[in-house]
Amino acid sequence: MKKNAEFDVRDFRNALGHFPTGVTVITTLDDDGDPIGCTASSFNSVSMDPALILWSVDKNAYSAEIFENAEYFAVNVLSESQVATSNRFAGRGEDKFKDVSYIAGTGGVPLLEGCGAQFECKTWNVYEGGDHLIIVGEVISYSHNQSKTPLVFSRGSYSIASQHPNLDSYSSVSTGSEFLNDFLLYQLNSTISLYRKELYPALIEGCNVTPEDWRILTLLDKSLSLPFVDLSKLVMQPIEELKQSLEMLSEAGVVKYSNDTVTLTTKGGALQSKLVTIAKHHEKGLLSKLSEDEIRTLKNGLKSISGIE
Ligand SMILES: Cc1cc2nc3c(=O)[nH]c(=O)nc-3n(C[C@H](O)[C@H](O)[C@H](O)COP(=O)(O)O)c2cc1C
């Protein structure tokens, strides 16, 4: 256990990242009546009766004072297709609403399109919370859309929530349902879960590489450098979180990043080769019941369904 005095902010954030959250954009209007929005994962429920929710805003955020004094605000719970919306509202500044579709809710607060749920709130109280303000809102109306799947934020990366497959053993993956056992989505889901369950611990054990770092390292081509913004989209990490991951990889000497461009170092290239060897070894184990021809057919079929070139 690390004691309070030994806390390193980066490590503390990494520990907190093990608690997955949804992603919201909190919106309101400023004194001039202009729309304001801030991406926040600190949203949570507080009370059923009265209906209260909370979120916390960094005191250094541009919008902190505006939210502190706002009479009304809205919580827009993002769906899995709204990563770009999350990234846009995680930027600092005023003009985040350009080309964003929204309607005016109670008190004129912006309600974004395409969200999984929305809560219109009247500010109930604002509390001190260290370097953040804790804003409690009374929910005055809400809506939700069952056809939307939530966007999840976990360990510094965007994720999606899918139902947990049974992972107790290979045999127990079979459900007894003729339909499910022959249903491609169920088969793919179970296969992916089995693969991840074995691969991720092996990457940590063999190379001390997390699943998030593994994504970055496998995407970087040895001879090419990748613009920072493109990498952020490919690994599904917001810019600030990607910077933190890259800082750590750079301290370990495996990547170099400058002028918003990321490159694999020689040491990084060697690590990448080691990771690929581990991944291939695990893939071989998973596919051991299939012949070479069956493996090729399976891979070609999946490539053509998914559009992977
Ligand atoms: C997934 C994610 C979750 C975030 N959660 C919060 C949060 O709960 N509170 C907060 O103050 N900032 C949070 N941020 C950072 C803010 O969105 C960011 O500081 C933004 O610049 C604030 O906007 P503003 O400076 O225009 O007010 C989060 C960012 C991301 C990408």
Coordinates of C-alpha atoms and ligand atoms in Angstrom, one line a residue:
M1 CA 0.0 0.0 0.0
K2 CA 1.3 3.5 -0.9
K3 CA 0.9 6.0 1.9
N4 CA -0.4 9.6 1.4
A5 CA 3.0 11.2 1.6
E6 CA 4.4 8.9 -1.2
F7 CA 1.6 9.7 -3.7
D8 CA 2.8 10.3 -7.3
V9 CA 0.0 12.1 -9.2
R10 CA 0.5 9.9 -12.3
D11 CA 0.4 6.7 -10.4
F12 CA -2.6 7.8 -8.3
R13 CA -4.4 8.6 -11.6
N14 CA -3.5 5.1 -12.9
A15 CA -4.9 3.5 -9.7
L16 CA -8.2 5.5 -10.1
G17 CA -8.4 4.5 -13.7
H18 CA -9.2 0.9 -12.6
F19 CA -12.6 2.2 -11.7
P20 CA -14.4 2.5 -15.1
T21 CA -16.9 5.3 -15.6
G22 CA -19.2 6.6 -18.2
V23 CA -18.4 9.8 -20.1
T24 CA -20.6 12.9 -19.9
V25 CA -20.6 16.4 -21.3
I26 CA -21.9 18.8 -18.8
T27 CA -23.5 21.9 -20.4
T28 CA -24.8 25.2 -19.3
L29 CA -25.0 28.9 -20.5
D30 CA -22.6 31.6 -19.5
D31 CA -23.6 35.2 -18.5
D32 CA -23.8 36.2 -22.1
G33 CA -26.1 33.3 -22.9
D34 CA -23.4 31.4 -24.8
P35 CA -23.3 27.6 -24.6
I36 CA -20.6 26.1 -22.4
G37 CA -19.6 22.4 -22.2
C38 CA -17.0 20.3 -20.4
T39 CA -16.3 16.5 -20.7
A40 CA -16.6 14.9 -17.3
S41 CA -16.4 11.3 -16.0
S42 CA -16.9 12.3 -12.4
F43 CA -20.7 12.2 -12.7
N44 CA -22.5 10.0 -10.2
S45 CA -25.9 9.5 -8.6
V46 CA -26.4 10.7 -5.0
S47 CA -30.0 10.5 -3.9
M48 CA -33.3 9.0 -5.2
D49 CA -35.6 11.3 -3.2
P50 CA -34.9 14.1 -3.7
A51 CA -33.3 13.1 -7.1
L52 CA -29.8 14.3 -6.8
I53 CA -26.7 13.8 -8.9
L54 CA -23.1 15.2 -8.6
W55 CA -20.0 15.8 -10.7
S56 CA -16.8 17.6 -10.0
V57 CA -15.0 20.3 -12.0
D58 CA -11.4 21.2 -11.8
K59 CA -11.0 24.7 -10.3
N60 CA -8.6 25.5 -13.1
A61 CA -11.0 24.7 -15.9
Y62 CA -12.2 27.6 -18.0
S63 CA -15.8 26.7 -17.2
A64 CA -15.4 26.2 -13.4
E65 CA -16.7 29.6 -12.3
I66 CA -19.5 29.5 -14.9
F67 CA -20.7 26.1 -13.5
E68 CA -20.2 27.3 -9.9
N69 CA -22.7 30.1 -10.6
A70 CA -25.1 28.4 -13.0
E71 CA -28.7 28.0 -12.0
Y72 CA -29.2 25.2 -14.4
F73 CA -27.0 22.6 -16.1
A74 CA -27.5 19.4 -18.1
V75 CA -25.7 16.1 -18.0
N76 CA -25.4 14.6 -21.4
V77 CA -24.4 10.9 -21.0
L78 CA -22.4 10.0 -24.2
S79 CA -23.0 6.9 -26.3
E80 CA -20.3 4.7 -27.8
S81 CA -20.4 6.6 -31.1
Q82 CA -19.6 10.0 -29.4
V83 CA -15.8 9.7 -28.8
A84 CA -15.2 12.8 -31.0
T85 CA -17.8 14.7 -28.9
S86 CA -15.9 13.7 -25.8
N87 CA -12.6 14.8 -27.2
R88 CA -14.0 18.1 -28.5
F89 CA -15.5 19.1 -25.1
A90 CA -12.3 18.0 -23.3
G91 CA -10.5 20.8 -25.0
R92 CA -10.1 24.1 -23.2
G93 CA -12.1 27.2 -24.2
E94 CA -15.3 28.8 -25.3
D95 CA -16.1 27.8 -28.9
K96 CA -16.8 24.1 -28.6
F97 CA -20.3 24.2 -30.0
K98 CA -19.4 25.0 -33.6
D99 CA -21.1 22.4 -35.9
V100 CA -22.6 20.6 -32.8
S101 CA -26.3 19.8 -33.0
Y102 CA -28.2 20.6 -29.8
I103 CA -31.6 21.9 -28.6
A104 CA -32.2 24.3 -25.7
G105 CA -33.5 22.6 -22.5
T106 CA -34.6 24.1 -19.2
G107 CA -33.0 27.5 -18.6
G108 CA -31.8 27.4 -22.2
V109 CA -29.0 24.8 -21.4
P110 CA -27.8 22.8 -24.4
L111 CA -29.0 19.2 -24.8
L112 CA -26.7 17.4 -27.2
E113 CA -28.0 15.1 -29.9
G114 CA -27.3 11.3 -29.9
C115 CA -26.8 10.8 -26.2
G116 CA -27.8 7.7 -24.2
A117 CA -29.3 9.7 -21.4
Q118 CA -29.8 13.3 -20.4
F119 CA -30.5 14.9 -17.0
E120 CA -31.6 18.5 -16.7
C121 CA -30.6 19.8 -13.3
K122 CA -31.0 22.8 -11.0
T123 CA -27.9 23.5 -9.0
W124 CA -28.6 22.2 -5.5
N125 CA -25.2 23.0 -3.9
V126 CA -21.6 23.5 -4.6
Y127 CA -19.0 22.0 -2.2
E128 CA -15.2 22.5 -1.9
G129 CA -13.3 19.4 -2.9
G130 CA -9.6 20.2 -2.9
D131 CA -8.6 21.3 -6.4
H132 CA -12.1 20.5 -7.6
L133 CA -15.6 21.9 -6.9
I134 CA -18.2 19.3 -6.3
I135 CA -21.5 20.3 -7.9
V136 CA -24.7 18.7 -6.8
G137 CA -27.7 19.1 -9.0
E138 CA -31.4 18.3 -8.4
V139 CA -32.7 16.4 -11.5
I140 CA -35.8 18.2 -12.8
S141 CA -36.3 16.1 -15.9
Y142 CA -34.5 13.3 -17.7
S143 CA -34.7 11.1 -20.8
H144 CA -32.9 8.0 -22.0
N145 CA -32.6 6.1 -25.2
Q146 CA -32.4 2.3 -24.8
S147 CA -31.0 1.9 -28.4
K148 CA -27.8 3.7 -27.4
T149 CA -24.8 1.8 -25.8
P150 CA -22.8 3.8 -23.3
L151 CA -19.3 5.1 -23.9
V152 CA -17.0 3.9 -21.1
F153 CA -13.8 5.4 -19.8
S154 CA -11.4 2.9 -18.2
R155 CA -7.6 3.0 -17.5
G156 CA -7.2 6.2 -19.5
S157 CA -8.9 4.7 -22.7
Y158 CA -12.3 4.9 -24.3
S159 CA -14.0 1.5 -24.1
I160 CA -17.4 0.0 -24.7
A161 CA -19.5 -1.9 -22.3
S162 CA -20.5 -5.4 -23.4
Q163 CA -22.0 -8.2 -21.3
H164 CA -19.5 -10.3 -19.5
P165 CA -19.1 -13.7 -21.2
N166 CA -18.7 -16.8 -19.0
L167 CA -14.9 -17.3 -18.7
D168 CA -14.7 -20.1 -16.1
S169 CA -13.4 -22.6 -18.6
Y170 CA -13.3 -23.4 -22.3
S171 CA -16.1 -25.9 -22.0
S172 CA -18.5 -23.8 -19.9
V173 CA -18.5 -21.2 -22.7
S174 CA -21.1 -23.4 -24.5
T175 CA -24.5 -22.3 -23.3
G176 CA -26.8 -25.2 -24.3
S177 CA -28.7 -22.8 -26.5
E178 CA -28.6 -24.0 -30.1
F179 CA -29.2 -20.5 -31.4
L180 CA -26.4 -18.9 -29.3
N181 CA -23.9 -21.6 -29.9
D182 CA -24.2 -21.1 -33.6
F183 CA -24.5 -17.3 -33.5
L184 CA -21.5 -15.5 -34.9
L185 CA -21.6 -12.5 -32.5
Y186 CA -21.7 -14.9 -29.5
Q187 CA -18.8 -16.9 -30.9
L188 CA -16.7 -13.9 -31.7
N189 CA -17.3 -12.3 -28.3
S190 CA -16.4 -15.5 -26.5
T191 CA -13.3 -16.0 -28.6
I192 CA -12.1 -12.4 -28.0
S193 CA -12.6 -12.7 -24.3
L194 CA -10.6 -16.0 -24.1
Y195 CA -7.8 -14.4 -26.1
R196 CA -7.6 -11.3 -24.0
K197 CA -7.8 -13.2 -20.8
E198 CA -4.6 -15.1 -21.7
L199 CA -2.8 -12.4 -23.7
Y200 CA -2.9 -9.4 -21.4
P201 CA -1.4 -11.2 -18.3
A202 CA 1.3 -12.6 -20.6
L203 CA 2.2 -9.1 -21.9
I204 CA 2.6 -7.9 -18.3
E205 CA 4.5 -11.0 -17.2
G206 CA 6.8 -11.1 -20.2
C207 CA 7.4 -7.4 -20.9
N208 CA 5.7 -5.4 -18.1
V209 CA 3.4 -3.9 -20.8
T210 CA -0.2 -2.9 -20.1
P211 CA -3.0 -3.5 -22.6
E212 CA -3.0 0.3 -23.3
D213 CA 0.7 0.5 -24.0
W214 CA 0.5 -2.7 -26.1
R215 CA -2.0 -0.9 -28.4
I216 CA 0.3 2.0 -28.8
L217 CA 3.4 -0.1 -29.4
T218 CA 1.8 -2.4 -31.9
L219 CA 0.4 0.5 -33.9
L220 CA 3.7 2.3 -34.4
D221 CA 5.6 1.1 -37.4
K222 CA 9.3 0.8 -36.9
S223 CA 10.2 3.0 -39.9
L224 CA 7.4 5.5 -39.6
S225 CA 6.4 8.2 -37.1
L226 CA 2.8 8.9 -36.4
P227 CA 1.2 12.3 -35.8
F228 CA 0.0 12.5 -32.2
V229 CA -3.6 13.3 -33.1
D230 CA -3.9 10.2 -35.4
L231 CA -2.4 8.0 -32.7
S232 CA -4.9 9.3 -30.2
K233 CA -7.8 8.3 -32.5
L234 CA -6.3 4.9 -33.2
V235 CA -5.6 3.9 -29.6
M236 CA -8.9 5.5 -28.4
Q237 CA -7.1 7.6 -25.7
P238 CA -7.9 11.3 -25.1
I239 CA -5.0 13.6 -25.8
E240 CA -4.1 14.2 -22.1
E241 CA -4.2 10.5 -21.3
L242 CA -2.2 9.6 -24.4
K243 CA 0.5 12.2 -23.4
Q244 CA 0.8 10.5 -20.0
S245 CA 1.2 7.0 -21.6
L246 CA 3.8 8.4 -24.0
E247 CA 5.7 10.2 -21.2
M248 CA 6.0 6.8 -19.4
L249 CA 7.0 5.0 -22.6
S250 CA 9.5 7.8 -23.4
E251 CA 11.0 7.5 -19.9
A252 CA 11.4 3.8 -20.5
G253 CA 13.3 4.7 -23.7
V254 CA 10.9 2.9 -26.1
V255 CA 9.3 5.9 -27.9
K256 CA 10.4 9.4 -28.8
Y257 CA 7.8 12.1 -29.2
S258 CA 8.4 15.7 -30.3
N259 CA 6.5 18.2 -32.5
D260 CA 3.4 16.2 -31.9
T261 CA 4.9 13.2 -33.7
V262 CA 5.6 9.8 -32.1
T263 CA 8.4 7.4 -33.2
L264 CA 9.5 4.0 -32.0
T265 CA 13.1 3.9 -30.8
T266 CA 15.5 1.0 -31.4
K267 CA 14.8 -0.3 -27.9
G268 CA 11.0 0.2 -28.7
G269 CA 11.5 -1.8 -31.9
A270 CA 13.0 -4.7 -29.9
L271 CA 10.2 -4.6 -27.4
Q272 CA 7.6 -4.5 -30.2
S273 CA 9.2 -7.7 -31.7
K274 CA 9.0 -9.4 -28.3
L275 CA 5.4 -8.4 -27.9
V276 CA 4.5 -9.7 -31.3
T277 CA 6.2 -13.0 -30.6
I278 CA 4.1 -13.4 -27.4
A279 CA 0.9 -12.5 -29.2
K280 CA 1.6 -14.9 -32.1
H281 CA 2.4 -17.7 -29.6
H282 CA -1.0 -17.1 -27.9
E283 CA -2.8 -17.0 -31.2
K284 CA -1.2 -20.3 -32.1
G285 CA -2.5 -21.8 -28.9
L286 CA -6.0 -20.5 -29.5
L287 CA -6.1 -21.8 -33.0
S288 CA -4.4 -25.1 -32.3
K289 CA -7.6 -27.1 -33.1
L290 CA -7.7 -25.8 -36.6
S291 CA -5.7 -26.8 -39.7
E292 CA -3.7 -24.2 -41.6
D293 CA -6.4 -24.1 -44.3
E294 CA -9.1 -23.5 -41.7
I295 CA -7.1 -20.7 -40.1
R296 CA -6.6 -19.0 -43.5
T297 CA -10.4 -19.3 -44.3
L298 CA -11.4 -18.0 -40.9
K299 CA -9.0 -15.0 -41.1
N300 CA -9.9 -14.2 -44.7
G301 CA -13.6 -14.4 -43.8
L302 CA -13.2 -12.1 -40.8
K303 CA -11.1 -9.7 -42.8
S304 CA -13.7 -9.3 -45.5
I305 CA -16.6 -8.9 -43.0
S306 CA -14.7 -6.2 -41.0
G307 CA -13.2 -4.5 -44.0
I308 CA -9.6 -4.9 -42.7
E309 CA -7.3 -4.7 -45.7
Ligands
LIG1 C1 -12.9 11.2 -20.4 C2 -12.6 12.5 -19.7 C3 -13.2 12.8 -18.5 C4 -13.0 14.0 -17.8 N1 -13.6 14.2 -16.6 C5 -13.4 15.5 -16.0 C6 -14.1 15.7 -14.8 O1 -14.9 14.9 -14.3 N2 -14.0 17.0 -14.3 C7 -13.2 17.9 -14.8 O2 -13.0 19.0 -14.3 N3 -12.5 17.7 -16.0 C8 -12.6 16.5 -16.6 N4 -12.0 16.2 -17.8 C9 -11.1 17.2 -18.4 C10 -11.9 18.4 -19.0 O3 -12.8 17.9 -19.9 C11 -10.9 19.4 -19.6 O4 -10.1 19.9 -18.6 C12 -11.6 20.6 -20.3 O5 -10.6 21.4 -20.8 C13 -12.5 21.4 -19.5 O6 -13.0 22.4 -20.3 P1 -12.9 24.0 -20.0 O7 -11.5 24.3 -19.6 O8 -13.3 24.6 -21.3 O9 -13.8 24.3 -18.9 C14 -12.2 15.0 -18.4 C15 -11.6 14.7 -19.7 C16 -11.9 13.5 -20.3 C17 -11.3 13.3 -21.7

